[in-house]
C-alpha cells in the first residue's frame, strides 16, 4: 500500500506527513487496520524501541470547577457522581504518588480542577512537589492546573516541575462548541507560557466528541507546531450527567486509526494512550502499545482504569517493557529542541518559540456484500463500561497502581 510505505519512510526519517496523508489514515478500512498498526509500529520502534512510559495521575482537587468543558465530569453543573474534594495536603498527594512510582510509574501528573491556579495554589503545589521529590528525587513531575497567568510557569519550573500539561483537546474551529468559558487561544497561550519557561510541554486531544476527521487532523498538526513533547490521546469517557453522555461513537478500530495518525504526525514525540483506553480500546489495548509509547498506570482523575498489575501484565505479554527512571523518553534531537527552548534560543519552527470514548462484529461469518457501516451510528450506549473512581486520592482506600 503506497500510503503506508510513504508514511513509514517519512516517520523513520522523523518527517511529518501531509495533511492529506494524515486524513487518508483515518479513512482506511478494517481490512487494512493491521497494516496501519504495523506501519505505525515501525515508526514507534524507530524512536522509542519497545519501551512503554508509565505515568501516574494524582487528582489534587476534584470537581467543583467553574468552567463548562462539555466532556468533563468536573465541569460547572456536572451531575456526574464523582468524588469531590478540595486540595489534598502535600503528604496525602505524596502518598498517592509513591504508590504510582512503586507500581512502575516514571512520571507523576499532579492535576487540579479549576480555570487556573492562584498564586497560593502555586505555593501548595510547590510544597507537594517537594514532598514527592523528597521521597524520590528521580521522579518526573508534570503539573496540570489549568490556564496559567504570567510568571506562574516560571515559579513551577523553579520549584522543580519538569512538565506542564494543558490539552488543546479539539480543533480551533470546533473549540467554541465544546467550551464557552475560555477559548482555544487561551489554551495555546498557556502551552506557550509553559514551553517558554523551560517546562516540557504536554498537550493532547480528546477524540469522540462528535468531531470530523478534519478536526482531528487540525488539532494534531497544531500540537506538532506547538512543540508538544508528549501528546496524550484521550478517548471521550461519556460520563452520565455531562452534556456528552450520549456520545458513544468510537470503536476500537477507530481508536487505533486515530492513534496511528497521531503517531505519523508526531513520529518522534511521546504519544500517550490516555483516558478512555479501557472503555474504548477494550481487548484491543495491546495493539495500541504498538503505536503509542506511553500510558497511564491504574486509575484516571474521576474514573477507574483496569488494575495496575493488569497494565503491567499487558505490557509484558505484548512484548514491551516498562521504561526505567534512568532512560530518556525522547530521542536525543527532541531533547535538544526542548533545551533550546528552555535557554530562550529558538531551535525550530516546531518548537513554538516565543515564550512557551464496537461496531457489531460479523463474528467470522461470511458476508459476500457486507452493508457499509457508518462509523459513529451503530455504537450502543455502554455506560456500564464507565466506573467512577472511588479509591485512591481523596478517599480512605488504597490507590490503584
Ligand atoms: S477546566 Fe479542567 S476541570 Fe474544569 S471543566 Fe474544564 S477540563 Fe474540567
Short mmCIF file of C-alpha atoms and ligand atoms in Angstrom, two decimals:
data_model
loop_
_atom_site.label_atom_id
_atom_site.label_comp_id
_atom_site.label_asym_id
_atom_site.label_seq_id
_atom_site.Cartn_x
_atom_site.Cartn_y
_atom_site.Cartn_z
CA UNK A 1 0.00 0.00 0.00
CA UNK A 2 1.70 3.17 -1.22
CA UNK A 3 0.26 5.35 1.53
CA UNK A 4 1.67 3.23 4.34
CA UNK A 5 5.05 2.83 2.65
CA UNK A 6 5.25 6.60 2.30
CA UNK A 7 4.17 7.23 5.90
CA UNK A 8 6.62 4.66 7.23
CA UNK A 9 9.50 6.11 5.25
CA UNK A 10 8.70 9.62 6.42
CA UNK A 11 8.24 8.52 10.03
CA UNK A 12 11.56 6.69 10.07
CA UNK A 13 13.19 9.93 8.94
CA UNK A 14 11.24 11.95 11.53
CA UNK A 15 9.33 13.77 8.82
CA UNK A 16 5.75 14.91 9.19
CA UNK A 17 3.24 13.65 6.57
CA UNK A 18 0.97 15.89 4.56
CA UNK A 19 -2.46 16.74 5.85
CA UNK A 20 -3.97 14.62 3.05
CA UNK A 21 -1.88 11.62 4.11
CA UNK A 22 -3.00 12.06 7.72
CA UNK A 23 -6.64 12.19 6.61
CA UNK A 24 -6.10 9.06 4.49
CA UNK A 25 -5.01 7.13 7.60
CA UNK A 26 -8.35 7.89 9.23
CA UNK A 27 -10.15 6.72 6.05
CA UNK A 28 -8.50 3.28 5.90
CA UNK A 29 -10.74 0.19 6.16
CA UNK A 30 -10.89 -2.50 8.82
CA UNK A 31 -9.26 -4.88 6.32
CA UNK A 32 -6.26 -2.53 6.25
CA UNK A 33 -6.13 -1.97 10.01
CA UNK A 34 -3.35 -4.40 10.91
CA UNK A 35 -1.21 -2.98 8.11
CA UNK A 36 -1.78 0.51 9.52
CA UNK A 37 -0.80 -0.65 13.02
CA UNK A 38 2.28 -2.41 11.64
CA UNK A 39 3.40 0.70 9.76
CA UNK A 40 2.92 2.95 12.78
CA UNK A 41 4.68 0.30 14.87
CA UNK A 42 7.81 0.59 12.73
CA UNK A 43 7.89 4.31 13.35
CA UNK A 44 7.27 3.84 17.08
CA UNK A 45 10.11 1.31 17.39
CA UNK A 46 12.48 3.55 15.41
CA UNK A 47 12.26 6.30 18.01
CA UNK A 48 11.12 4.55 21.21
CA UNK A 49 12.11 0.90 20.85
CA UNK A 50 9.82 -1.38 22.86
CA UNK A 51 9.69 0.91 25.88
CA UNK A 52 6.41 1.98 27.50
CA UNK A 53 6.50 5.01 29.74
CA UNK A 54 4.13 4.80 32.70
CA UNK A 55 2.51 7.95 34.08
CA UNK A 56 0.50 8.17 37.29
CA UNK A 57 -2.34 10.63 37.89
CA UNK A 58 -2.90 12.27 41.26
CA UNK A 59 -6.07 14.37 41.35
CA UNK A 60 -5.15 17.10 43.85
CA UNK A 61 -8.57 18.76 43.79
CA UNK A 62 -11.62 17.10 42.30
CA UNK A 63 -14.84 18.54 40.89
CA UNK A 64 -16.46 21.90 41.62
CA UNK A 65 -14.90 23.57 38.58
CA UNK A 66 -16.39 26.89 37.37
CA UNK A 67 -15.53 26.10 33.73
CA UNK A 68 -18.01 24.42 31.37
CA UNK A 69 -15.95 21.95 29.30
CA UNK A 70 -18.69 19.66 27.93
CA UNK A 71 -16.59 16.48 28.12
CA UNK A 72 -15.59 16.92 31.74
CA UNK A 73 -17.19 15.23 34.75
CA UNK A 74 -15.85 18.03 36.96
CA UNK A 75 -17.47 20.86 34.99
CA UNK A 76 -19.84 23.52 36.15
CA UNK A 77 -23.26 21.90 36.57
CA UNK A 78 -21.97 18.35 36.16
CA UNK A 79 -24.40 15.77 37.60
CA UNK A 80 -21.79 13.03 37.42
CA UNK A 81 -21.46 11.38 40.82
CA UNK A 82 -17.72 11.77 41.03
CA UNK A 83 -15.56 12.31 44.10
CA UNK A 84 -15.50 15.97 45.08
CA UNK A 85 -12.82 17.33 47.38
CA UNK A 86 -10.61 20.34 47.77
CA UNK A 87 -6.79 20.44 47.80
CA UNK A 88 -5.05 17.33 49.12
CA UNK A 89 -2.35 18.01 51.69
CA UNK A 90 1.19 17.57 50.37
CA UNK A 91 1.68 14.36 52.38
CA UNK A 92 -1.58 12.91 51.04
CA UNK A 93 -0.56 13.66 47.47
CA UNK A 94 2.93 12.29 48.11
CA UNK A 95 1.46 9.04 49.44
CA UNK A 96 -0.60 8.62 46.29
CA UNK A 97 2.38 9.48 44.11
CA UNK A 98 4.56 6.98 45.97
CA UNK A 99 2.09 4.20 45.16
CA UNK A 100 2.29 5.07 41.48
CA UNK A 101 6.08 5.15 41.45
CA UNK A 102 6.21 1.84 43.32
CA UNK A 103 3.95 0.43 40.62
CA UNK A 104 6.43 1.44 37.91
CA UNK A 105 5.45 4.98 37.02
CA UNK A 106 8.24 7.25 35.86
CA UNK A 107 6.16 10.43 35.80
CA UNK A 108 3.62 11.68 38.32
CA UNK A 109 0.94 14.02 36.98
CA UNK A 110 -0.43 16.46 39.56
CA UNK A 111 -3.82 17.69 38.39
CA UNK A 112 -6.28 20.13 39.95
CA UNK A 113 -9.68 21.17 38.63
CA UNK A 114 -10.32 24.84 38.03
CA UNK A 115 -9.87 27.60 35.47
CA UNK A 116 -6.35 28.25 36.63
CA UNK A 117 -4.22 28.45 39.76
CA UNK A 118 -3.95 31.34 42.19
CA UNK A 119 -0.50 32.24 43.45
CA UNK A 120 -1.48 30.48 46.70
CA UNK A 121 -2.24 27.36 44.64
CA UNK A 122 1.26 27.52 43.15
CA UNK A 123 2.58 27.56 46.75
CA UNK A 124 0.51 24.47 47.57
CA UNK A 125 1.81 22.62 44.52
CA UNK A 126 5.35 23.72 45.31
CA UNK A 127 5.03 22.08 48.74
CA UNK A 128 3.50 18.98 47.19
CA UNK A 129 6.32 18.63 44.65
CA UNK A 130 8.89 18.99 47.46
CA UNK A 131 7.21 16.20 49.42
CA UNK A 132 7.20 13.94 46.35
CA UNK A 133 10.80 14.68 45.35
CA UNK A 134 11.98 14.25 48.96
CA UNK A 135 10.84 10.66 48.75
CA UNK A 136 12.01 10.08 45.17
CA UNK A 137 14.26 12.73 43.58
CA UNK A 138 14.25 10.90 40.24
CA UNK A 139 10.55 11.06 39.60
CA UNK A 140 9.35 13.34 36.81
CA UNK A 141 6.57 15.69 37.80
CA UNK A 142 4.06 17.13 35.36
CA UNK A 143 1.67 19.74 36.68
CA UNK A 144 -1.80 20.45 35.27
CA UNK A 145 -3.61 23.36 36.89
CA UNK A 146 -5.44 25.00 34.01
CA UNK A 147 -4.74 28.38 32.45
CA UNK A 148 -1.54 30.00 33.67
CA UNK A 149 -1.01 33.66 34.47
CA UNK A 150 2.25 35.49 33.92
CA UNK A 151 5.20 34.13 35.86
CA UNK A 152 3.38 31.07 37.21
CA UNK A 153 5.13 28.71 34.78
CA UNK A 154 8.48 30.13 35.86
CA UNK A 155 7.56 29.58 39.51
CA UNK A 156 6.61 25.97 38.83
CA UNK A 157 9.84 25.38 36.92
CA UNK A 158 11.90 26.87 39.74
CA UNK A 159 10.05 24.68 42.23
CA UNK A 160 11.08 21.53 40.39
CA UNK A 161 8.30 20.83 37.93
CA UNK A 162 9.53 19.02 34.81
CA UNK A 163 6.50 19.45 32.59
CA UNK A 164 3.16 21.20 32.30
CA UNK A 165 0.05 19.65 30.80
CA UNK A 166 -2.63 21.64 29.07
CA UNK A 167 -4.52 19.92 26.26
CA UNK A 168 -5.81 21.68 23.16
CA UNK A 169 -8.48 18.93 23.08
CA UNK A 170 -10.00 19.69 19.69
CA UNK A 171 -9.62 21.90 16.64
CA UNK A 172 -9.74 25.66 16.80
CA UNK A 173 -12.88 25.55 14.60
CA UNK A 174 -14.89 23.37 17.00
CA UNK A 175 -13.49 24.54 20.32
CA UNK A 176 -16.34 27.01 20.87
CA UNK A 177 -18.93 24.23 20.67
CA UNK A 178 -17.19 22.27 23.43
CA UNK A 179 -16.36 25.05 25.88
CA UNK A 180 -17.69 28.58 26.25
CA UNK A 181 -15.89 29.82 29.37
CA UNK A 182 -12.45 30.02 27.76
CA UNK A 183 -11.06 29.88 24.24
CA UNK A 184 -8.73 27.80 22.13
CA UNK A 185 -6.38 30.76 22.08
CA UNK A 186 -6.32 30.77 25.91
CA UNK A 187 -5.17 27.17 25.80
CA UNK A 188 -2.48 27.81 23.21
CA UNK A 189 -1.24 30.72 25.31
CA UNK A 190 -0.80 28.51 28.38
CA UNK A 191 1.09 25.82 26.43
CA UNK A 192 3.37 28.54 25.12
CA UNK A 193 3.87 30.00 28.60
CA UNK A 194 4.88 26.56 29.91
CA UNK A 195 7.22 25.96 26.99
CA UNK A 196 8.74 29.41 27.32
CA UNK A 197 9.52 28.79 30.98
CA UNK A 198 11.51 25.70 30.09
CA UNK A 199 8.86 23.20 31.11
CA UNK A 200 8.37 20.26 28.82
CA UNK A 201 5.04 20.82 27.11
CA UNK A 202 2.48 18.05 27.41
CA UNK A 203 -0.57 18.78 25.29
CA UNK A 204 -3.03 16.47 23.60
CA UNK A 205 -6.55 15.87 22.40
CA UNK A 206 -9.87 14.19 23.10
CA UNK A 207 -11.39 12.07 20.32
CA UNK A 208 -15.03 11.01 20.21
CA UNK A 209 -16.74 14.32 20.88
CA UNK A 210 -18.52 14.36 17.50
CA UNK A 211 -15.62 15.94 15.66
CA UNK A 212 -14.79 15.35 11.99
CA UNK A 213 -11.64 13.74 10.63
CA UNK A 214 -10.55 17.23 9.59
CA UNK A 215 -10.91 18.45 13.19
CA UNK A 216 -8.73 15.60 14.44
CA UNK A 217 -6.06 16.28 11.86
CA UNK A 218 -6.19 20.01 12.59
CA UNK A 219 -5.59 19.60 16.31
CA UNK A 220 -2.84 17.01 15.83
CA UNK A 221 -0.94 19.26 13.42
CA UNK A 222 -1.47 22.19 15.80
CA UNK A 223 0.09 20.14 18.62
CA UNK A 224 3.07 19.35 16.42
CA UNK A 225 3.52 23.00 15.60
CA UNK A 226 3.28 23.93 19.29
CA UNK A 227 6.21 21.67 20.00
CA UNK A 228 4.40 19.41 22.46
CA UNK A 229 6.88 16.85 23.80
CA UNK A 230 4.12 14.47 24.85
CA UNK A 231 0.72 14.08 23.21
CA UNK A 232 -1.93 12.41 25.37
CA UNK A 233 -4.68 10.94 23.19
CA UNK A 234 -7.87 10.79 25.23
CA UNK A 235 -10.94 8.87 24.05
CA UNK A 236 -14.05 10.54 25.41
CA UNK A 237 -15.44 8.87 28.51
CA UNK A 238 -19.13 9.83 28.16
CA UNK A 239 -19.99 10.39 31.81
CA UNK A 240 -23.65 10.29 32.79
CA UNK A 241 -24.51 13.81 33.95
CA UNK A 242 -22.42 15.63 31.34
CA UNK A 243 -23.59 17.10 28.01
CA UNK A 244 -21.65 14.49 26.03
CA UNK A 245 -23.05 11.47 27.90
CA UNK A 246 -24.63 10.07 24.70
CA UNK A 247 -21.52 10.47 22.54
CA UNK A 248 -20.70 6.77 22.19
CA UNK A 249 -19.28 6.96 18.69
CA UNK A 250 -15.85 5.36 18.93
CA UNK A 251 -14.89 1.81 18.03
CA UNK A 252 -11.63 0.06 18.94
CA UNK A 253 -10.72 0.17 15.26
CA UNK A 254 -11.35 3.89 15.03
CA UNK A 255 -9.23 4.47 18.13
CA UNK A 256 -6.33 2.56 16.57
CA UNK A 257 -6.57 4.62 13.36
CA UNK A 258 -6.55 7.81 15.39
CA UNK A 259 -3.52 6.67 17.36
CA UNK A 260 -1.73 5.76 14.13
CA UNK A 261 -2.48 9.15 12.61
CA UNK A 262 -1.16 10.87 15.72
CA UNK A 263 2.00 8.73 15.57
CA UNK A 264 2.67 9.51 11.90
CA UNK A 265 2.28 13.25 12.52
CA UNK A 266 4.41 13.04 15.68
CA UNK A 267 6.90 10.31 14.81
CA UNK A 268 9.49 11.23 17.43
CA UNK A 269 7.15 12.60 20.13
CA UNK A 270 5.82 10.76 23.17
CA UNK A 271 2.34 9.56 22.17
CA UNK A 272 0.30 8.51 25.19
CA UNK A 273 -2.92 6.49 25.25
CA UNK A 274 -4.74 8.45 27.93
CA UNK A 275 -8.29 8.45 29.34
CA UNK A 276 -10.78 6.05 27.78
CA UNK A 277 -8.20 3.37 26.93
CA UNK A 278 -10.08 0.54 28.65
CA UNK A 279 -13.53 1.91 27.76
CA UNK A 280 -12.94 2.19 24.02
CA UNK A 281 -9.97 0.05 23.01
CA UNK A 282 -11.08 -2.75 25.34
CA UNK A 283 -9.48 -6.06 24.20
CA UNK A 284 -7.53 -4.18 21.51
CA UNK A 285 -5.41 -2.28 24.06
CA UNK A 286 -2.25 -4.32 23.34
CA UNK A 287 -2.38 -3.27 19.67
CA UNK A 288 -2.34 0.33 20.88
CA UNK A 289 1.02 -0.31 22.51
CA UNK A 290 2.48 -0.97 19.05
CA UNK A 291 1.67 2.66 18.21
CA UNK A 292 1.87 4.66 21.44
CA UNK A 293 4.89 4.57 23.72
CA UNK A 294 3.22 5.80 26.89
CA UNK A 295 0.11 5.09 29.01
CA UNK A 296 -1.35 6.00 32.39
CA UNK A 297 -0.94 3.35 35.07
CA UNK A 298 -4.05 2.48 37.07
CA UNK A 299 -6.87 4.96 37.57
CA UNK A 300 -7.75 8.28 35.95
CA UNK A 301 -8.87 11.52 37.52
CA UNK A 302 -12.50 10.66 38.15
CA UNK A 303 -12.85 7.17 36.65
CA UNK A 304 -11.25 3.83 37.41
CA UNK A 305 -8.93 2.11 34.97
CA UNK A 306 -8.04 -1.55 34.96
CA UNK A 307 -5.87 -2.82 37.81
CA UNK A 308 -2.32 -1.53 37.72
CA UNK A 309 -1.00 -5.09 37.70
CA UNK A 310 -3.15 -5.79 34.62
CA UNK A 311 -1.48 -2.84 32.88
CA UNK A 312 1.93 -4.29 33.72
CA UNK A 313 0.93 -7.80 32.60
CA UNK A 314 -0.43 -6.42 29.33
CA UNK A 315 2.82 -4.64 28.58
CA UNK A 316 4.86 -7.76 29.27
CA UNK A 317 2.50 -10.10 27.39
CA UNK A 318 2.61 -7.82 24.33
CA UNK A 319 6.41 -7.98 24.32
CA UNK A 320 7.11 -4.47 25.60
CA UNK A 321 9.00 -3.27 28.65
CA UNK A 322 8.39 -0.54 31.20
CA UNK A 323 10.68 2.44 30.67
CA UNK A 324 13.07 2.88 33.57
CA UNK A 325 13.71 6.06 35.55
CA UNK A 326 17.23 6.37 34.11
CA UNK A 327 16.16 6.08 30.47
CA UNK A 328 15.49 9.10 28.27
CA UNK A 329 11.98 9.11 26.85
CA UNK A 330 12.53 11.38 23.87
CA UNK A 331 15.14 10.83 21.16
CA UNK A 332 18.21 13.00 21.62
CA UNK A 333 17.34 15.53 18.91
CA UNK A 334 13.96 16.21 20.55
CA UNK A 335 15.64 16.78 23.89
CA UNK A 336 17.90 19.31 22.14
CA UNK A 337 14.86 21.24 20.95
CA UNK A 338 13.46 21.32 24.49
CA UNK A 339 16.78 22.52 25.88
CA UNK A 340 16.98 25.26 23.27
CA UNK A 341 13.51 26.46 24.20
CA UNK A 342 14.45 26.45 27.88
CA UNK A 343 17.54 28.51 27.09
CA UNK A 344 15.46 31.03 25.15
CA UNK A 345 17.07 30.32 21.79
CA UNK A 346 14.58 29.23 19.20
CA UNK A 347 15.52 25.88 17.68
CA UNK A 348 12.93 25.12 15.04
CA UNK A 349 9.58 26.46 13.97
CA UNK A 350 8.08 23.37 15.59
CA UNK A 351 9.35 24.47 18.96
CA UNK A 352 6.70 27.23 19.16
CA UNK A 353 9.30 29.58 20.44
CA UNK A 354 8.01 32.88 21.59
CA UNK A 355 7.63 32.47 25.19
CA UNK A 356 6.33 28.73 25.56
CA UNK A 357 -14.54 7.06 24.05
CA UNK A 358 -17.55 -1.63 18.74
CA UNK A 359 -19.23 -1.97 15.90
CA UNK A 360 -21.10 -5.24 15.81
CA UNK A 361 -18.55 -7.80 14.64
CA UNK A 362 -19.55 -10.19 11.94
CA UNK A 363 -18.18 -12.93 14.18
CA UNK A 364 -16.32 -14.74 11.47
CA UNK A 365 -19.40 -15.39 9.28
CA UNK A 366 -19.07 -14.80 5.59
CA UNK A 367 -20.95 -11.81 4.14
CA UNK A 368 -20.30 -11.55 0.40
CA UNK A 369 -21.59 -7.99 0.25
CA UNK A 370 -21.44 -6.52 3.72
CA UNK A 371 -23.61 -3.48 4.19
CA UNK A 372 -21.47 -0.39 4.64
CA UNK A 373 -21.21 0.54 8.27
CA UNK A 374 -21.14 4.21 9.04
CA UNK A 375 -18.89 4.85 11.93
CA UNK A 376 -20.47 6.64 14.83
CA UNK A 377 -24.02 5.43 14.22
CA UNK A 378 -24.04 1.86 15.50
CA UNK A 379 -22.26 2.08 18.80
CA UNK A 380 -24.62 1.16 21.63
CA UNK A 381 -24.52 3.16 24.83
CA UNK A 382 -22.00 1.40 27.04
CA UNK A 383 -22.27 3.39 30.23
CA UNK A 384 -21.68 0.07 32.05
CA UNK A 385 -18.05 0.46 31.00
CA UNK A 386 -17.59 3.72 32.91
CA UNK A 387 -16.71 3.23 36.55
CA UNK A 388 -16.46 6.33 38.73
CA UNK A 389 -13.28 6.39 40.81
CA UNK A 390 -13.94 5.52 44.46
CA UNK A 391 -10.39 4.73 45.62
CA UNK A 392 -7.03 6.41 45.87
CA UNK A 393 -6.55 10.19 46.25
CA UNK A 394 -9.33 11.83 48.26
CA UNK A 395 -10.54 8.53 49.75
CA UNK A 396 -9.52 6.20 52.58
CA UNK A 397 -8.88 3.38 50.11
CA UNK A 398 -5.51 2.43 48.65
CA UNK A 399 -4.67 3.80 45.19
CA UNK A 400 -4.77 1.50 42.17
CA UNK A 401 -1.20 1.28 40.96
S1 LIG B 1 -11.21 23.48 33.26
FE1 LIG B 1 -10.48 21.39 33.60
S2 LIG B 1 -11.55 20.62 35.44
FE2 LIG B 1 -12.62 22.47 34.71
S3 LIG B 1 -14.32 21.75 33.41
FE3 LIG B 1 -12.55 22.20 32.04
S4 LIG B 1 -11.39 20.24 31.87
FE4 LIG B 1 -12.82 20.05 33.64
#
